[in-house]
Structures are given as structure tokens and as C-alpha cells.
GROMACS .gro file of C-alpha atoms in nm:
model
  340
    1MET     CA    1  -1.809  -7.531  -1.335
    2LYS     CA    2  -1.647  -7.523  -1.681
    3LYS     CA    3  -1.435  -7.816  -1.783
    4PHE     CA    4  -1.063  -7.716  -1.776
    5ASN     CA    5  -0.905  -7.765  -2.118
    6PHE     CA    6  -0.539  -7.854  -2.060
    7SER     CA    7  -0.473  -7.898  -2.431
    8ALA     CA    8  -0.591  -7.548  -2.505
    9LEU     CA    9  -0.379  -7.411  -2.221
   10ILE     CA   10  -0.067  -7.584  -2.352
   11ALA     CA   11  -0.136  -7.455  -2.704
   12VAL     CA   12  -0.172  -7.098  -2.579
   13ALA     CA   13   0.147  -7.130  -2.374
   14ILE     CA   14   0.343  -7.257  -2.674
   15LEU     CA   15   0.203  -6.979  -2.893
   16GLY     CA   16   0.289  -6.721  -2.630
   17PHE     CA   17   0.642  -6.854  -2.601
   18SER     CA   18   0.680  -6.839  -2.978
   19PHE     CA   19   0.573  -6.475  -2.993
   20SER     CA   20   0.800  -6.392  -2.697
   21THR     CA   21   1.096  -6.559  -2.863
   22PHE     CA   22   1.021  -6.376  -3.188
   23ALA     CA   23   1.011  -6.041  -3.006
   24GLN     CA   24   1.343  -6.115  -2.834
   25ASN     CA   25   1.504  -6.209  -3.163
   26LYS     CA   26   1.386  -5.882  -3.314
   27GLU     CA   27   1.520  -5.689  -3.016
   28VAL     CA   28   1.875  -5.815  -3.044
   29ASP     CA   29   1.901  -5.731  -3.414
   30VAL     CA   30   2.062  -5.387  -3.391
   31VAL     CA   31   2.181  -5.361  -3.750
   32LYS     CA   32   1.900  -5.122  -3.850
   33TYR     CA   33   2.007  -4.882  -3.576
   34ILE     CA   34   2.374  -4.915  -3.664
   35ASN     CA   35   2.288  -4.842  -4.026
   36SER     CA   36   2.094  -4.529  -3.927
   37ILE     CA   37   2.436  -4.368  -3.871
   38THR     CA   38   2.517  -4.243  -4.221
   39SER     CA   39   2.792  -4.057  -4.399
   40ASN     CA   40   2.544  -3.809  -4.546
   41GLU     CA   41   2.401  -3.706  -4.209
   42LEU     CA   42   2.747  -3.683  -4.055
   43LYS     CA   43   2.857  -3.458  -4.340
   44THR     CA   44   2.552  -3.235  -4.303
   45HIS     CA   45   2.623  -3.183  -3.935
   46LEU     CA   46   2.999  -3.142  -3.968
   47THR     CA   47   2.969  -2.888  -4.249
   48ILE     CA   48   2.790  -2.666  -3.996
   49VAL     CA   49   2.981  -2.751  -3.677
   50ALA     CA   50   3.322  -2.699  -3.842
   51SER     CA   51   3.224  -2.395  -4.053
   52ASP     CA   52   3.394  -2.057  -4.035
   53SER     CA   53   3.084  -1.917  -3.864
   54MET     CA   54   3.177  -2.117  -3.553
   55GLU     CA   55   3.509  -1.930  -3.537
   56GLY     CA   56   3.712  -2.232  -3.435
   57ARG     CA   57   3.497  -2.310  -3.127
   58ASP     CA   58   3.753  -2.189  -2.872
   59THR     CA   59   3.652  -2.253  -2.512
   60GLY     CA   60   3.386  -2.005  -2.399
   61SER     CA   61   3.388  -1.812  -2.727
   62GLU     CA   62   3.078  -1.694  -2.911
   63GLY     CA   63   3.162  -1.937  -3.189
   64GLN     CA   64   3.167  -2.230  -2.949
   65LYS     CA   65   2.835  -2.117  -2.802
   66ARG     CA   66   2.685  -2.108  -3.153
   67ALA     CA   67   2.807  -2.462  -3.212
   68GLY     CA   68   2.655  -2.565  -2.881
   69LYS     CA   69   2.319  -2.417  -2.977
   70TYR     CA   70   2.327  -2.614  -3.300
   71LEU     CA   71   2.388  -2.937  -3.108
   72ILE     CA   72   2.099  -2.865  -2.874
   73GLU     CA   73   1.869  -2.790  -3.167
   74GLN     CA   74   1.945  -3.135  -3.309
   75TYR     CA   75   1.857  -3.305  -2.980
   76GLN     CA   76   1.536  -3.109  -2.957
   77LYS     CA   77   1.441  -3.209  -3.312
   78GLU     CA   78   1.494  -3.575  -3.222
   79GLY     CA   79   1.297  -3.542  -2.898
   80ILE     CA   80   1.605  -3.625  -2.690
   81PRO     CA   81   1.580  -3.439  -2.358
   82PHE     CA   82   1.842  -3.305  -2.122
   83PRO     CA   83   1.906  -3.537  -1.828
   84LYS     CA   84   1.676  -3.579  -1.533
   85GLY     CA   85   1.798  -3.365  -1.248
   86ALA     CA   86   1.932  -3.097  -1.483
   87THR     CA   87   1.753  -2.771  -1.566
   88SER     CA   88   1.879  -2.736  -1.924
   89TYR     CA   89   2.110  -2.892  -2.182
   90TYR     CA   90   2.403  -2.701  -2.026
   91GLN     CA   91   2.636  -2.784  -1.742
   92LYS     CA   92   2.813  -2.458  -1.668
   93VAL     CA   93   3.190  -2.489  -1.629
   94PRO     CA   94   3.304  -2.176  -1.442
   95ALA     CA   95   3.600  -1.972  -1.553
   96ASP     CA   96   3.741  -1.991  -1.200
   97PHE     CA   97   3.760  -2.369  -1.225
   98MET     CA   98   3.946  -2.359  -1.558
   99ASN     CA   99   4.181  -2.077  -1.466
  100LYS     CA  100   4.274  -2.170  -1.110
  101ASP     CA  101   4.591  -2.354  -1.213
  102SER     CA  102   4.662  -2.233  -1.566
  103GLY     CA  103   4.595  -1.859  -1.542
  104GLU     CA  104   4.476  -1.859  -1.905
  105ASN     CA  105   4.190  -1.615  -1.839
  106LEU     CA  106   3.933  -1.836  -2.007
  107PRO     CA  107   3.568  -1.723  -1.984
  108ASP     CA  108   3.282  -1.931  -1.847
  109SER     CA  109   3.189  -2.219  -2.073
  110GLU     CA  110   2.952  -2.517  -2.082
  111ASN     CA  111   2.941  -2.889  -2.124
  112ILE     CA  112   2.634  -2.998  -2.318
  113TRP     CA  113   2.442  -3.309  -2.223
  114ALA     CA  114   2.151  -3.512  -2.359
  115PHE     CA  115   1.990  -3.823  -2.216
  116ILE     CA  116   1.822  -4.145  -2.324
  117GLU     CA  117   1.674  -4.303  -2.012
  118GLY     CA  118   1.719  -4.676  -1.963
  119SER     CA  119   1.418  -4.905  -1.956
  120GLU     CA  120   1.533  -5.154  -1.691
  121LYS     CA  121   1.836  -5.009  -1.511
  122PRO     CA  122   1.786  -4.632  -1.551
  123ASN     CA  123   2.017  -4.545  -1.263
  124GLU     CA  124   2.315  -4.712  -1.431
  125ILE     CA  125   2.477  -4.464  -1.670
  126VAL     CA  126   2.678  -4.525  -1.988
  127VAL     CA  127   2.858  -4.207  -2.095
  128VAL     CA  128   2.934  -4.140  -2.461
  129SER     CA  129   3.164  -3.838  -2.487
  130ALA     CA  130   3.347  -3.607  -2.726
  131HIS     CA  131   3.480  -3.254  -2.691
  132TYR     CA  132   3.323  -2.984  -2.904
  133ASP     CA  133   3.579  -2.710  -2.845
  134HIS     CA  134   3.879  -2.640  -3.066
  135VAL     CA  135   4.150  -2.371  -3.070
  136GLY     CA  136   3.969  -2.074  -3.223
  137VAL     CA  137   4.118  -1.810  -3.452
  138LYS     CA  138   4.491  -1.746  -3.483
  139ASN     CA  139   4.645  -1.462  -3.683
  140GLY     CA  140   4.316  -1.409  -3.862
  141GLU     CA  141   4.281  -1.774  -3.967
  142VAL     CA  142   3.994  -1.988  -3.844
  143TYR     CA  143   4.105  -2.326  -3.710
  144ASN     CA  144   3.789  -2.522  -3.785
  145GLY     CA  145   3.891  -2.850  -3.621
  146ALA     CA  146   3.688  -3.067  -3.856
  147ASP     CA  147   3.863  -3.381  -3.735
  148ASP     CA  148   3.963  -3.249  -3.390
  149ASP     CA  149   3.701  -3.294  -3.267
  150GLY     CA  150   3.425  -3.199  -3.505
  151SER     CA  151   3.426  -3.561  -3.614
  152GLY     CA  152   3.359  -3.692  -3.264
  153THR     CA  153   3.104  -3.418  -3.200
  154VAL     CA  154   2.886  -3.515  -3.494
  155ALA     CA  155   2.938  -3.886  -3.422
  156LEU     CA  156   2.765  -3.823  -3.088
  157LEU     CA  157   2.467  -3.664  -3.266
  158GLU     CA  158   2.426  -3.974  -3.482
  159ILE     CA  159   2.481  -4.217  -3.193
  160ALA     CA  160   2.217  -4.039  -2.986
  161GLN     CA  161   1.977  -4.044  -3.281
  162ALA     CA  162   2.029  -4.420  -3.323
  163PHE     CA  163   1.954  -4.486  -2.955
  164GLN     CA  164   1.647  -4.263  -2.973
  165LYS     CA  165   1.523  -4.444  -3.283
  166ALA     CA  166   1.555  -4.774  -3.098
  167LYS     CA  167   1.369  -4.632  -2.799
  168LYS     CA  168   1.083  -4.502  -3.014
  169GLU     CA  169   1.044  -4.850  -3.161
  170GLY     CA  170   1.028  -5.012  -2.819
  171HIS     CA  171   1.388  -5.130  -2.807
  172GLY     CA  172   1.550  -4.860  -2.596
  173PRO     CA  173   1.864  -4.937  -2.394
  174LYS     CA  174   1.831  -5.110  -2.058
  175ARG     CA  175   2.077  -4.868  -1.900
  176SER     CA  176   2.066  -4.492  -1.947
  177ILE     CA  177   2.283  -4.318  -2.206
  178LEU     CA  178   2.438  -3.983  -2.113
  179ILE     CA  179   2.567  -3.797  -2.417
  180LEU     CA  180   2.838  -3.553  -2.305
  181HIS     CA  181   2.988  -3.285  -2.529
  182MET     CA  182   3.284  -3.156  -2.330
  183THR     CA  183   3.427  -2.808  -2.330
  184GLY     CA  184   3.784  -2.701  -2.256
  185GLU     CA  185   3.953  -3.021  -2.371
  186GLU     CA  186   4.212  -2.837  -2.577
  187HIS     CA  187   4.316  -2.625  -2.279
  188GLY     CA  188   4.347  -2.907  -2.028
  189LEU     CA  189   4.054  -3.153  -2.026
  190TYR     CA  190   3.862  -2.900  -1.818
  191GLY     CA  191   3.507  -2.998  -1.911
  192SER     CA  192   3.553  -3.364  -1.828
  193SER     CA  193   3.749  -3.277  -1.514
  194TYR     CA  194   3.463  -3.056  -1.399
  195TYR     CA  195   3.202  -3.320  -1.473
  196SER     CA  196   3.398  -3.592  -1.295
  197GLN     CA  197   3.419  -3.370  -0.987
  198ASN     CA  198   3.059  -3.247  -1.018
  199PRO     CA  199   2.875  -3.540  -1.173
  200LEU     CA  200   2.502  -3.520  -1.235
  201PHE     CA  201   2.480  -3.893  -1.164
  202PRO     CA  202   2.690  -4.066  -0.898
  203ILE     CA  203   3.028  -4.182  -1.020
  204ALA     CA  204   2.952  -4.518  -0.857
  205ASN     CA  205   2.657  -4.555  -1.098
  206THR     CA  206   2.864  -4.470  -1.407
  207VAL     CA  207   2.929  -4.796  -1.589
  208ALA     CA  208   3.170  -4.685  -1.863
  209ASP     CA  209   3.278  -4.400  -2.090
  210VAL     CA  210   3.304  -4.442  -2.467
  211ASN     CA  211   3.510  -4.142  -2.578
  212ILE     CA  212   3.540  -4.034  -2.942
  213ASP     CA  213   3.810  -3.786  -3.037
  214MET     CA  214   3.935  -3.753  -3.397
  215VAL     CA  215   3.773  -4.025  -3.608
  216GLY     CA  216   3.742  -3.867  -3.953
  217ARG     CA  217   4.086  -3.910  -4.113
  218ARG     CA  218   4.374  -4.154  -4.149
  219ASP     CA  219   4.733  -4.128  -4.030
  220ASP     CA  220   5.066  -4.215  -4.189
  221PHE     CA  221   5.058  -4.568  -4.047
  222HIS     CA  222   4.745  -4.644  -4.256
  223LYS     CA  223   4.811  -4.473  -4.589
  224ASP     CA  224   4.662  -4.760  -4.787
  225SER     CA  225   4.332  -4.794  -4.601
  226ASN     CA  226   4.107  -4.598  -4.368
  227ASN     CA  227   3.931  -4.915  -4.249
  228TYR     CA  228   4.084  -4.903  -3.902
  229VAL     CA  229   4.052  -4.730  -3.568
  230TYR     CA  230   4.285  -4.708  -3.272
  231LEU     CA  231   4.137  -4.834  -2.947
  232ILE     CA  232   4.302  -4.708  -2.632
  233GLY     CA  233   4.231  -4.806  -2.272
  234SER     CA  234   3.968  -5.073  -2.326
  235ASP     CA  235   4.163  -5.336  -2.130
  236TYR     CA  236   4.308  -5.109  -1.861
  237LEU     CA  237   4.027  -5.153  -1.609
  238SER     CA  238   3.791  -5.415  -1.748
  239THR     CA  239   3.837  -5.740  -1.934
  240ASP     CA  240   3.465  -5.723  -2.014
  241LEU     CA  241   3.503  -5.392  -2.197
  242TYR     CA  242   3.794  -5.516  -2.407
  243LYS     CA  243   3.595  -5.824  -2.507
  244ILE     CA  244   3.286  -5.617  -2.591
  245CYS     CA  245   3.486  -5.395  -2.825
  246GLU     CA  246   3.636  -5.695  -3.002
  247ASP     CA  247   3.308  -5.885  -3.025
  248VAL     CA  248   3.082  -5.609  -3.157
  249ASN     CA  249   3.342  -5.503  -3.411
  250SER     CA  250   3.373  -5.860  -3.536
  251LYS     CA  251   2.995  -5.899  -3.549
  252TYR     CA  252   2.886  -5.566  -3.696
  253VAL     CA  253   3.148  -5.319  -3.817
  254HIS     CA  254   3.462  -5.507  -3.928
  255LEU     CA  255   3.723  -5.238  -3.874
  256ASN     CA  256   4.087  -5.322  -3.815
  257LEU     CA  257   4.130  -5.257  -3.443
  258ASP     CA  258   4.477  -5.115  -3.392
  259TYR     CA  259   4.623  -5.120  -3.040
  260LYS     CA  260   4.951  -4.948  -3.127
  261PHE     CA  261   4.887  -4.656  -2.890
  262ASN     CA  262   4.740  -4.872  -2.616
  263ASP     CA  263   5.090  -4.957  -2.495
  264ARG     CA  264   5.140  -4.799  -2.154
  265LYS     CA  265   5.496  -4.707  -2.260
  266ASP     CA  266   5.381  -4.527  -2.576
  267PRO     CA  267   5.562  -4.190  -2.573
  268ASN     CA  268   5.259  -4.008  -2.720
  269ARG     CA  269   5.062  -4.078  -2.401
  270PHE     CA  270   4.730  -4.047  -2.585
  271TYR     CA  271   4.554  -4.230  -2.301
  272TYR     CA  272   4.612  -3.926  -2.081
  273ARG     CA  273   4.528  -3.664  -2.344
  274SER     CA  274   4.153  -3.685  -2.398
  275ASP     CA  275   3.841  -3.667  -2.184
  276HIS     CA  276   3.806  -4.036  -2.103
  277TYR     CA  277   4.104  -4.006  -1.868
  278ASN     CA  278   3.903  -3.806  -1.615
  279PHE     CA  279   3.662  -4.100  -1.590
  280ALA     CA  280   3.936  -4.362  -1.575
  281LYS     CA  281   4.096  -4.178  -1.282
  282HIS     CA  282   3.781  -4.257  -1.088
  283GLY     CA  283   3.794  -4.627  -1.173
  284ILE     CA  284   3.539  -4.611  -1.457
  285PRO     CA  285   3.621  -4.837  -1.755
  286VAL     CA  286   3.689  -4.634  -2.070
  287VAL     CA  287   3.762  -4.686  -2.435
  288PHE     CA  288   3.901  -4.412  -2.658
  289LEU     CA  289   3.830  -4.426  -3.035
  290PHE     CA  290   4.094  -4.237  -3.235
  291ASN     CA  291   4.231  -4.218  -3.590
  292GLY     CA  292   4.578  -4.092  -3.499
  293VAL     CA  293   4.738  -3.759  -3.585
  294HIS     CA  294   4.800  -3.625  -3.935
  295GLU     CA  295   4.962  -3.324  -4.099
  296ASP     CA  296   4.657  -3.104  -4.035
  297TYR     CA  297   4.641  -3.171  -3.662
  298HIS     CA  298   4.598  -2.834  -3.485
  299GLN     CA  299   4.642  -2.652  -3.814
  300ALA     CA  300   4.409  -2.418  -4.000
  301THR     CA  301   4.395  -2.686  -4.271
  302ASP     CA  302   4.189  -2.928  -4.058
  303GLU     CA  303   3.889  -2.876  -4.287
  304VAL     CA  304   3.568  -3.063  -4.370
  305SER     CA  305   3.691  -3.117  -4.726
  306LYS     CA  306   3.957  -3.356  -4.593
  307ILE     CA  307   3.725  -3.573  -4.385
  308GLU     CA  308   3.675  -3.932  -4.506
  309PHE     CA  309   3.310  -3.980  -4.426
  310ASP     CA  310   3.307  -4.352  -4.500
  311ALA     CA  311   3.563  -4.398  -4.223
  312LEU     CA  312   3.385  -4.154  -3.991
  313SER     CA  313   3.055  -4.339  -4.029
  314LYS     CA  314   3.208  -4.680  -3.954
  315ARG     CA  315   3.388  -4.551  -3.647
  316ALA     CA  316   3.070  -4.384  -3.522
  317GLN     CA  317   2.888  -4.712  -3.582
  318LEU     CA  318   3.148  -4.890  -3.373
  319GLY     CA  319   3.107  -4.636  -3.093
  320PHE     CA  320   2.733  -4.694  -3.099
  321SER     CA  321   2.775  -5.072  -3.105
  322ILE     CA  322   3.006  -5.067  -2.803
  323ALA     CA  323   2.773  -4.840  -2.606
  324TRP     CA  324   2.473  -5.052  -2.711
  325GLU     CA  325   2.628  -5.372  -2.579
  326ILE     CA  326   2.740  -5.211  -2.251
  327ALA     CA  327   2.393  -5.066  -2.200
  328ASN     CA  328   2.199  -5.383  -2.286
  329ARG     CA  329   2.395  -5.672  -2.136
  330ASP     CA  330   2.231  -5.841  -1.840
  331LYS     CA  331   2.512  -5.773  -1.594
  332ARG     CA  332   2.712  -5.455  -1.549
  333ILE     CA  333   3.065  -5.482  -1.686
  334VAL     CA  334   3.312  -5.577  -1.416
  335VAL     CA  335   3.612  -5.370  -1.308
  336ASP     CA  336   3.875  -5.641  -1.261
  337LYS     CA  337   4.200  -5.448  -1.320
  338ASP     CA  338   4.373  -5.159  -1.149
  339GLY     CA  339   4.430  -4.947  -1.460
  340LYS     CA  340   4.807  -4.947  -1.425
   0.00000   0.00000   0.00000
């Protein structure tokens, strides 16, 4: 029998621990993935998504379908699949569902989804959402909606790319990331309402929604600087989510977090006016990233030429950072408030 060498065993154990610790330290350094979200790439995407050829992306229109095809092409290029359990990148949203209360005579449309599967808790889902519809063509003018919500749409492309880059390098998220481009938001939050009533993954398994709607401009309250973002709803259902938003911003992005519109008595009622609300209604913690309204809101002048891409990139980086922390923390964020 060979003599057992305890000294050698201890040395190997120490060496193994050192390598393990080194690997963990590398894993938590997410700056390279945050920095993969760039102004140049956002501009490239937005110049296409908010071009005249997309005809204002009205719900169910040919222009919106062209925009949707462009989004899908980007996911395919990155090797990001549609979700498990789905048969394509589309979730059909029937005209009957959208028209049953409004009588607007909207045609069939589609949500678009992409999926980065989690490595440790794949059945727990973090949604990152934005609506890709706008208001179409009015009186012969194309309403391109570069900020509303072309900015959030292309932010999702970059956020998904950053998660996929991490996954390819062996540092994918522990929980799964569901990227959701919603349709019908402008007409009544129809895409998110349909998903929340017909979820691909159980609502009980949906950890949070990070919603991004209008993040490429500045408003009149911030004329001197675009280094801000409004956060809405982060503390309505979960103390954990509020703290995550504060912590990752302080650590990585350094925006001025403005809670002006988070007041439940705010007359603008922005909390109820974008897609996150249809998750919050089901008790899912949400945070809404928003730059506020400006003179081009819902006007034909909401053009790519007016987008401030330095601000857009930082806000997209914050959205990624929030989703990254939610997806990678050891314990699921806790719902400890009633949302009221």
C-alpha cells in the first residue's frame, strides 16, 4: 500500500481553493458585459428600427412586422433562441383580444420573445421588456417613435447580447432571462396584458420585470444634464428590488436616480401606463426605466437625430445591471409589500 501524503493533499486542496476563488472573482466582475452595451451599436439598431421604412410600427401593421423581423434577425445572429416551449420567436396576440373592449379594429399582431436559459435556476424567469409598436402614419407623416419606444427596443437587443456574451464565456445568468418585445402598448398595453394572461412560463415562476420605455432623451426637469433616469415602481412590491436598483447603479453606472414620478399621487400615473403594470397586477416586482416626456412625445418629430446615445447607453447598462443582479443573486427577491 502506498504511503498517504497528507502534506501533498493539503497543498492540492489549497491550490484548488485558490483557483476556485479566482474563478469566482472573475465571475462577479460584470463590467466587461456592461461595457459591451455601446452607443454605436444602439445607434445602428435604432437607425433601422425607427426608420421611415418601418412606417411608424403601428400595431399589426406591415411596418411593425418588418421591425419585428429585424429584431429576430439580430437574435439569430447572436445565437439567442426563442424560449423553450415556444415554436417560434412570435407570440401571436389575436385581434379579438385587442378589440374586445376598444372596438378599434386592430389586426392580429405579435409579441416577440428571446431567451437566455439560466444555468442553476432555469425555471425562475426574469423578464426584460419594452414595447416595439408606435402610432404609425398620420396625415401622410411617419411617426417614427425613436424614443417611444425605439430606444427601449434597441436597449433590449443590447441587453440580450450582453447576457449571451456572458453565457458564451461560461458566466451565464443563474436564472433564465426572457426578453419580451411587446405589441399594442400604445393602444392599451395589449401585448403585456395578453402575455400576463397567457404566460409561456408560470406567473409564479416569474421573479421580476425590468421594463424600459423611453430612455433616449431628456425632459424639461433635466435641461442641464442627461445623466439621470426615472425609476418607477421598484419599491412598490419588493424592498429587495429597490435596493438592487440603488446598489448596482452606485457600483456600476452612476446615474442620478430620480423618483419624482414614483409618487403614488403623481397625476401623470406613469406607473399604470406601460407594460410593467400588467406584471405588477399579478404581484410580480417591477421597475420601470423612463426619461420623462418631451416636446416630441407622440409627434412626427420623435426622430433618431434627437436621441442622446450617451444617455441611452447608460440607461441600457443600468437595465442590464439590474437584471443581472436579480438573475444571479443566491435567493429570489422577496415580495414583502402589497403594491399599494
